[in-house]
Short mmCIF file of C-alpha atoms in Angstrom, two decimals:
data_model
loop_
_atom_site.label_atom_id
_atom_site.label_comp_id
_atom_site.label_asym_id
_atom_site.label_seq_id
_atom_site.Cartn_x
_atom_site.Cartn_y
_atom_site.Cartn_z
CA SER U 8 -1.23 -21.09 5.22
CA GLU U 9 -0.49 -19.73 8.01
CA PRO U 10 2.85 -20.79 9.45
CA VAL U 11 2.77 -22.65 13.22
CA GLU U 12 5.75 -20.53 14.58
CA ALA U 13 3.40 -17.01 14.27
CA LEU U 14 3.00 -15.17 17.10
CA ARG U 15 -0.65 -14.09 17.41
CA ILE U 16 -0.99 -10.46 18.83
CA PRO U 17 -4.48 -8.67 19.26
CA TYR U 18 -4.47 -5.74 16.62
CA LEU U 19 -4.79 -2.86 19.56
CA THR U 20 -1.90 -4.43 21.10
CA LEU U 21 0.31 -4.59 18.51
CA CYS U 22 -0.30 -0.89 17.33
CA ALA U 23 0.53 0.17 20.71
CA GLN U 24 3.73 -1.67 20.98
CA LEU U 25 4.86 -0.21 17.54
CA GLN U 26 3.67 3.06 18.51
CA ASP U 27 6.05 2.85 21.58
CA ALA U 28 8.78 1.83 19.16
CA LEU U 29 8.13 5.01 16.96
CA GLU U 30 7.22 7.45 19.89
CA ASN U 31 11.06 6.07 21.42
CA VAL U 32 12.40 7.68 18.35
CA GLY U 33 11.39 10.90 18.51
CA VAL U 34 7.76 10.74 16.08
CA SER U 35 4.82 11.95 17.95
CA ALA U 36 2.50 10.03 19.48
CA ARG U 37 -0.33 11.35 17.06
CA ILE U 38 1.69 10.34 13.80
CA ALA U 39 3.04 7.66 15.45
CA ARG U 40 0.09 6.16 15.75
CA THR U 41 -1.31 6.68 12.38
CA GLU U 42 2.23 4.90 11.41
CA ALA U 43 1.24 1.83 13.73
CA GLU U 44 -2.59 0.82 12.91
CA ILE U 45 -1.78 1.29 9.22
CA MET U 46 1.32 -1.04 9.29
CA ALA U 47 -0.40 -3.49 12.00
CA GLU U 48 -3.80 -3.21 9.16
CA ALA U 49 -1.75 -5.09 6.68
CA ASP U 50 -1.10 -8.37 8.61
CA LEU U 51 -4.36 -8.05 10.07
CA HIS U 52 -6.25 -8.46 6.51
CA GLY U 53 -3.44 -11.04 5.73
CA VAL U 54 -0.72 -8.51 3.76
CA PRO U 55 2.19 -9.39 5.92
CA SER U 56 5.31 -8.32 2.89
CA HIS U 57 3.31 -4.34 3.79
CA GLY U 58 3.26 -5.09 7.62
CA VAL U 59 5.37 -4.69 10.70
CA ARG U 60 8.43 -6.18 8.58
CA MET U 61 8.66 -2.65 7.41
CA LEU U 62 9.25 -1.40 10.94
CA PRO U 63 12.92 -2.05 11.39
CA ASN U 64 14.05 -0.04 8.35
CA LEU U 65 12.03 2.65 9.19
CA LEU U 66 13.30 3.20 12.78
CA ALA U 67 16.42 2.81 11.03
CA SER U 68 15.74 5.92 8.48
CA LEU U 69 14.25 8.08 11.59
CA ARG U 70 17.51 7.22 13.58
CA SER U 71 20.01 8.21 10.82
CA GLY U 72 17.59 11.02 9.81
CA ARG U 73 17.06 9.84 6.21
CA ALA U 74 13.24 10.21 7.29
CA ASN U 75 12.05 13.18 9.20
CA PRO U 76 10.47 12.11 12.96
CA LYS U 77 8.56 15.40 12.74
CA PRO U 78 7.45 17.18 9.51
CA VAL U 79 6.09 19.76 8.61
CA LEU U 80 3.62 19.77 5.49
CA ARG U 81 3.84 22.66 3.21
CA THR U 82 0.96 23.58 0.70
CA LEU U 83 3.30 24.43 -2.49
CA ARG U 84 0.35 25.30 -4.35
CA GLU U 85 -3.32 25.20 -4.64
CA PHE U 86 -5.45 25.70 -7.39
CA GLY U 87 -9.36 25.05 -7.87
CA ALA U 88 -9.50 21.33 -6.67
CA ILE U 89 -6.29 20.74 -6.77
CA ARG U 90 -3.68 21.10 -3.60
CA VAL U 91 0.41 20.08 -4.15
CA ILE U 92 1.75 19.66 -0.72
CA ASP U 93 5.33 18.66 0.90
CA GLY U 94 5.84 15.83 2.84
CA ASP U 95 8.93 16.97 4.39
CA ASN U 96 10.19 13.38 4.07
CA GLY U 97 7.93 12.35 7.07
CA PRO U 98 6.64 8.69 8.20
CA GLY U 99 4.62 7.95 4.85
CA ARG U 100 1.68 6.49 6.19
CA TYR U 101 1.16 9.84 7.99
CA VAL U 102 1.38 11.74 5.13
CA SER U 103 -0.22 9.76 2.63
CA VAL U 104 -3.59 9.63 5.14
CA MET U 105 -3.20 13.70 5.47
CA ALA U 106 -2.91 13.88 1.32
CA MET U 107 -6.01 11.90 0.93
CA GLN U 108 -7.85 13.67 3.28
CA ALA U 109 -6.72 16.47 1.44
CA ALA U 110 -7.92 15.53 -1.86
CA MET U 111 -10.88 14.75 0.00
CA ASP U 112 -11.70 17.94 1.51
CA ARG U 113 -11.61 19.10 -2.21
CA ALA U 114 -13.78 16.66 -3.70
CA LYS U 115 -16.62 17.99 -1.10
CA GLN U 116 -16.14 21.15 -2.48
CA PHE U 117 -15.98 20.77 -5.59
CA GLY U 118 -16.91 17.32 -6.62
CA VAL U 119 -13.74 16.21 -7.47
CA GLY U 120 -10.09 16.38 -5.63
CA VAL U 121 -6.49 15.98 -6.00
CA CYS U 122 -3.65 16.24 -3.97
CA LEU U 123 0.14 15.42 -5.10
CA ALA U 124 2.24 15.24 -2.27
CA THR U 125 6.14 15.79 -2.92
CA ARG U 126 9.08 14.42 -0.20
CA THR U 127 7.17 11.50 0.75
CA THR U 128 8.86 8.12 2.02
CA HIS U 129 6.81 4.73 1.62
CA TRP U 130 3.69 4.37 2.75
CA GLY U 131 3.69 1.01 3.03
CA ARG U 132 0.12 -0.57 1.56
CA ALA U 133 -2.16 1.51 -0.85
CA HIS U 134 -5.19 0.09 -0.35
CA ALA U 135 -5.40 1.67 3.53
CA TYR U 136 -5.64 5.62 1.77
CA ALA U 137 -8.16 3.93 -0.87
CA SER U 138 -10.04 1.97 1.74
CA ARG U 139 -10.57 5.08 3.78
CA ALA U 140 -11.52 7.46 1.49
CA ALA U 141 -14.13 4.53 0.11
CA GLN U 142 -15.47 3.91 3.41
CA THR U 143 -16.96 7.82 3.96
CA GLY U 144 -18.88 7.11 0.70
CA MET U 145 -16.06 8.26 -1.41
CA ILE U 146 -14.00 6.86 -5.00
CA ALA U 147 -10.21 7.23 -4.88
CA LEU U 148 -7.62 6.70 -6.17
CA CYS U 149 -4.34 6.47 -5.07
CA ILE U 150 -0.99 6.61 -6.71
CA THR U 151 3.07 6.16 -6.28
CA ASN U 152 6.79 5.64 -7.64
CA ALA U 153 9.19 3.46 -6.20
CA ILE U 154 13.01 2.67 -6.37
CA PRO U 155 13.52 -0.10 -9.53
CA SER U 156 12.58 -3.44 -8.89
CA MET U 157 11.26 -4.81 -11.85
CA ALA U 158 12.83 -5.07 -15.57
CA ALA U 159 11.24 -4.69 -18.19
CA TRP U 160 11.49 -3.96 -22.32
CA GLY U 161 14.29 -6.79 -22.64
CA ALA U 162 16.13 -5.44 -19.36
CA THR U 163 17.74 -8.19 -17.84
CA ARG U 164 18.15 -5.48 -14.67
CA ARG U 165 16.16 -3.28 -12.48
CA VAL U 166 15.05 -0.23 -14.76
CA ILE U 167 11.52 0.53 -12.76
CA GLY U 168 9.58 0.65 -9.80
CA ASN U 169 6.79 -1.86 -9.94
CA ASN U 170 4.53 1.74 -9.13
CA PRO U 171 0.96 0.30 -7.42
CA ILE U 172 -1.74 1.76 -7.62
CA ALA U 173 -5.16 1.72 -5.40
CA VAL U 174 -8.94 2.35 -6.50
CA GLY U 175 -11.34 2.29 -3.91
CA ILE U 176 -15.08 2.44 -4.22
CA PRO U 177 -17.64 2.41 -1.57
CA ARG U 178 -20.28 -0.01 -1.28
CA GLU U 179 -23.73 -0.40 0.36
CA ASN U 180 -21.38 -2.26 3.18
CA LYS U 181 -19.57 1.11 4.16
CA SER U 182 -16.93 -0.47 6.19
CA GLU U 183 -15.60 -3.34 3.49
CA PRO U 184 -15.48 -1.35 0.18
CA PHE U 185 -14.46 -2.69 -2.80
CA VAL U 186 -10.48 -2.00 -3.08
CA LEU U 187 -8.39 -2.60 -5.70
CA ASP U 188 -4.75 -2.61 -5.10
CA ILE U 189 -1.94 -3.98 -7.53
CA ALA U 190 1.35 -2.98 -8.16
CA MET U 191 2.77 -3.33 -11.84
CA SER U 192 5.23 -6.51 -11.11
CA GLN U 193 3.64 -10.26 -11.39
CA ALA U 194 4.15 -10.64 -7.94
CA ALA U 195 5.79 -7.08 -5.02
CA VAL U 196 9.07 -7.95 -3.99
CA GLY U 197 7.47 -8.14 -0.63
CA LYS U 198 5.48 -11.07 -1.50
CA VAL U 199 8.60 -12.59 -2.69
CA ASN U 200 10.07 -11.97 0.56
CA THR U 201 7.48 -13.87 2.25
CA TRP U 202 7.18 -16.80 0.05
CA LEU U 203 11.49 -16.81 0.64
CA ARG U 204 10.42 -16.69 4.58
CA GLU U 205 7.64 -19.56 4.09
CA GLY U 206 10.71 -21.56 2.22
CA ARG U 207 8.04 -21.54 -0.92
CA GLU U 208 8.92 -22.10 -4.67
CA VAL U 209 8.27 -19.16 -6.44
CA PRO U 210 5.99 -19.39 -9.77
CA GLN U 211 7.19 -19.15 -12.94
CA GLY U 212 6.56 -15.50 -14.41
CA TRP U 213 7.44 -13.80 -11.01
CA GLY U 214 10.97 -12.99 -11.73
CA VAL U 215 14.46 -12.99 -12.90
CA ASP U 216 17.77 -13.51 -11.15
CA ALA U 217 21.52 -11.25 -11.45
CA GLN U 218 22.36 -12.21 -14.93
CA GLY U 219 18.44 -11.77 -15.81
CA LYS U 220 17.71 -15.71 -16.26
CA ALA U 221 14.14 -16.72 -15.64
CA SER U 222 14.01 -18.20 -11.56
CA THR U 223 12.03 -19.88 -9.53
CA ASN U 224 14.22 -18.91 -6.60
CA ALA U 225 12.67 -16.62 -4.47
CA ASN U 226 16.20 -15.63 -3.35
CA ASP U 227 17.98 -15.43 -6.77
CA ILE U 228 15.03 -13.29 -7.77
CA LEU U 229 15.43 -11.19 -4.89
CA LYS U 230 19.17 -10.30 -6.16
CA GLY U 231 18.04 -9.85 -9.75
CA ALA U 232 14.31 -7.92 -10.38
CA VAL U 233 10.68 -9.06 -10.49
CA LEU U 234 8.94 -9.03 -13.58
CA PRO U 235 5.81 -7.17 -14.77
CA PHE U 236 2.43 -8.24 -15.34
CA GLY U 237 1.30 -8.91 -18.81
CA GLY U 238 4.67 -7.81 -20.26
CA PRO U 239 4.54 -4.55 -22.01
CA LYS U 240 1.07 -3.76 -20.12
CA GLY U 241 2.08 -3.75 -16.53
CA ALA U 242 5.53 -2.44 -18.11
CA GLY U 243 3.34 0.29 -19.91
CA LEU U 244 1.76 1.26 -16.89
CA ALA U 245 4.42 1.39 -14.58
CA LEU U 246 6.06 4.01 -16.89
CA THR U 247 2.23 5.57 -16.70
CA MET U 248 2.07 6.23 -13.04
CA GLU U 249 6.13 7.01 -12.89
CA LEU U 250 4.72 10.34 -14.74
CA LEU U 251 1.95 10.97 -12.99
CA THR U 252 3.62 11.28 -9.98
CA ALA U 253 7.33 12.29 -9.99
CA ALA U 254 6.96 13.71 -13.27
CA LEU U 255 4.20 15.73 -12.15
CA ALA U 256 5.65 16.73 -9.04
CA GLY U 257 9.31 17.83 -10.97
CA GLY U 258 10.56 15.02 -8.64
CA LEU U 259 13.24 12.59 -8.64
CA LEU U 260 12.24 9.82 -10.61
CA GLY U 261 12.66 5.83 -9.26
CA ASN U 262 16.39 5.67 -10.57
CA GLU U 263 17.10 9.17 -8.86
CA LEU U 264 15.95 7.66 -5.91
CA GLU U 265 18.08 4.40 -5.97
CA ALA U 266 20.91 6.46 -6.75
CA ASN U 267 19.95 8.37 -3.77
CA TYR U 268 18.46 6.86 -1.25
CA GLY U 269 17.62 3.41 -0.15
CA ALA U 270 14.19 0.77 0.57
CA LEU U 271 12.14 3.56 2.46
CA GLU U 272 11.95 5.59 -1.07
CA ILE U 273 12.52 8.86 0.63
CA ASP U 274 11.77 11.84 -1.65
CA THR U 275 9.11 9.71 -3.59
CA SER U 276 5.87 11.61 -4.80
CA LYS U 277 2.51 10.41 -4.81
CA LEU U 278 -1.01 11.03 -6.44
CA PHE U 279 -4.43 11.09 -4.17
CA ILE U 280 -7.69 11.55 -6.02
CA ALA U 281 -11.05 11.62 -4.58
CA LEU U 282 -14.59 11.56 -6.65
CA ASP U 283 -17.28 12.71 -4.32
CA VAL U 284 -20.02 9.97 -5.57
CA ASP U 285 -23.23 12.67 -4.00
CA ALA U 286 -21.71 15.46 -6.37
CA PHE U 287 -22.94 12.56 -9.55
CA GLY U 288 -26.49 12.76 -8.05
CA LEU U 289 -26.63 9.29 -7.87
CA ALA U 290 -25.36 7.90 -5.03
CA GLU U 291 -27.73 5.32 -3.82
CA ARG U 292 -28.35 4.65 -7.01
CA PHE U 293 -24.42 4.11 -7.75
CA GLN U 294 -24.22 1.40 -4.96
CA GLU U 295 -27.56 -0.64 -5.67
CA ARG U 296 -25.73 -0.83 -9.32
CA VAL U 297 -22.12 -1.91 -8.19
CA SER U 298 -24.19 -4.14 -5.62
CA THR U 299 -26.03 -5.74 -8.27
CA PHE U 300 -23.13 -6.55 -10.66
CA LEU U 301 -20.57 -7.74 -8.22
CA HIS U 302 -24.04 -10.26 -7.01
CA TYR U 303 -24.02 -11.11 -10.78
CA LEU U 304 -20.08 -11.99 -11.32
CA GLY U 305 -21.15 -13.91 -7.85
CA ASP U 306 -23.76 -15.95 -9.15
CA ASN U 307 -21.33 -17.00 -12.65
CA ALA U 308 -18.68 -18.08 -11.01
CA SER U 309 -17.51 -21.52 -10.21
CA GLU U 310 -17.50 -23.35 -6.85
CA ARG U 311 -14.25 -24.62 -8.18
CA GLU U 312 -12.99 -20.44 -8.16
CA PRO U 313 -15.62 -18.29 -6.74
CA PHE U 314 -15.90 -14.63 -7.28
CA LEU U 315 -14.38 -12.49 -4.69
CA PHE U 316 -14.41 -8.76 -5.20
CA PRO U 317 -10.89 -6.91 -4.83
CA GLY U 318 -10.56 -6.52 -1.58
CA GLU U 319 -13.13 -8.82 -0.11
CA ARG U 320 -10.74 -11.70 0.63
CA GLY U 321 -9.12 -9.10 3.29
CA TRP U 322 -11.70 -7.96 5.09
CA ARG U 323 -12.86 -11.46 5.49
CA THR U 324 -9.01 -12.44 7.04
CA CYS U 325 -9.69 -9.03 8.40
CA GLN U 326 -12.41 -10.12 10.60
CA GLU U 327 -10.93 -13.44 11.01
CA ASN U 328 -7.92 -11.94 12.31
CA MET U 329 -9.43 -9.33 15.09
CA LEU U 330 -10.68 -12.33 17.22
CA THR U 331 -7.96 -14.77 16.83
CA GLY U 332 -5.19 -12.35 17.10
CA VAL U 333 -2.71 -10.96 14.13
CA PRO U 334 -0.15 -13.40 13.07
CA ILE U 335 3.56 -12.55 12.97
CA HIS U 336 6.07 -14.80 11.64
CA ALA U 337 8.65 -15.95 14.32
CA GLU U 338 10.99 -14.49 11.81
CA ILE U 339 9.58 -11.22 11.68
CA VAL U 340 9.19 -11.20 15.31
CA ALA U 341 12.92 -11.86 15.50
CA GLN U 342 13.70 -9.07 13.12
CA LEU U 343 11.83 -6.34 15.31
CA ALA U 344 13.55 -7.98 18.18
CA ALA U 345 17.32 -6.90 16.51
CA ALA U 346 15.67 -3.19 15.62
CA GLY U 347 14.94 -2.92 19.47
CA VAL U 348 11.34 -3.81 19.52
CA GLN U 349 10.17 -6.65 21.55
CA LEU U 350 6.64 -7.51 19.99
CA SER U 351 4.62 -9.57 22.90
CA ALA U 352 1.15 -11.31 22.67
#
């Protein structure tokens, strides 16, 4: 439920305020606009863990020079449907949009496109890139590695990132595609932060404290580690994502990221894959099949637990918040104010 102290700000107003804050630390208007739109979009969709709460850390990293406000993206290699780029540690949302577009451009030419982006920073929410590709009618997969936040394989401390993946699949309603966006942990660290901010007790199985003991205290888990979903299944997937990104790019692995940098996840690697549905020759049939199966699942769900396809709850929340304003928790408003960003409705 929404905290009563939330400040509601129209989406475009919020974007403008975030863009101004980024331009004030030297980010170009075009890059700042992309960063602001995607950052605010997370809150718009009801996912504050990956939204404007991340701005203070980004601003600090830009001011210190750890992140580059004016990145120059370079192509390191091109081969057929594959492109490898150096993100120059620029703002991660902008670099990710450009990398996803590079994959989509290749897909239009070859039917499939792959862009491996090296030296990137935190991309916020994976959903943003998969959904943008799916809205154009393409299937998309987006993967990144991350600083260790998860205990696994019996470890009592953080040994691997929760290394999320997002998959976007177009639907007949082009503006609201199917988007599966999951971290490999039972709950993302940002979600644990949200529950701490809202004073909620964390469910069993989300994480361990600094001594490696199971805990339902959000603050203790933030000092300890989150746990993979499905035990070895989530841990194995996290490892797989690490190999498909950092190892494939010859970049820094999760433990090396933690040793050298911080929460902005500088020098991470990301993989973007696009499939042009038209290339398979059955685009309209594909969308009909998607709709048929989603309707079947909806018809067979219970009233107690209605079926929502991945991303559907967010699209509904987006529609509501576009009318009523994007809710920003008072604590986040205060954190931004401390970073020199005054939000106002």
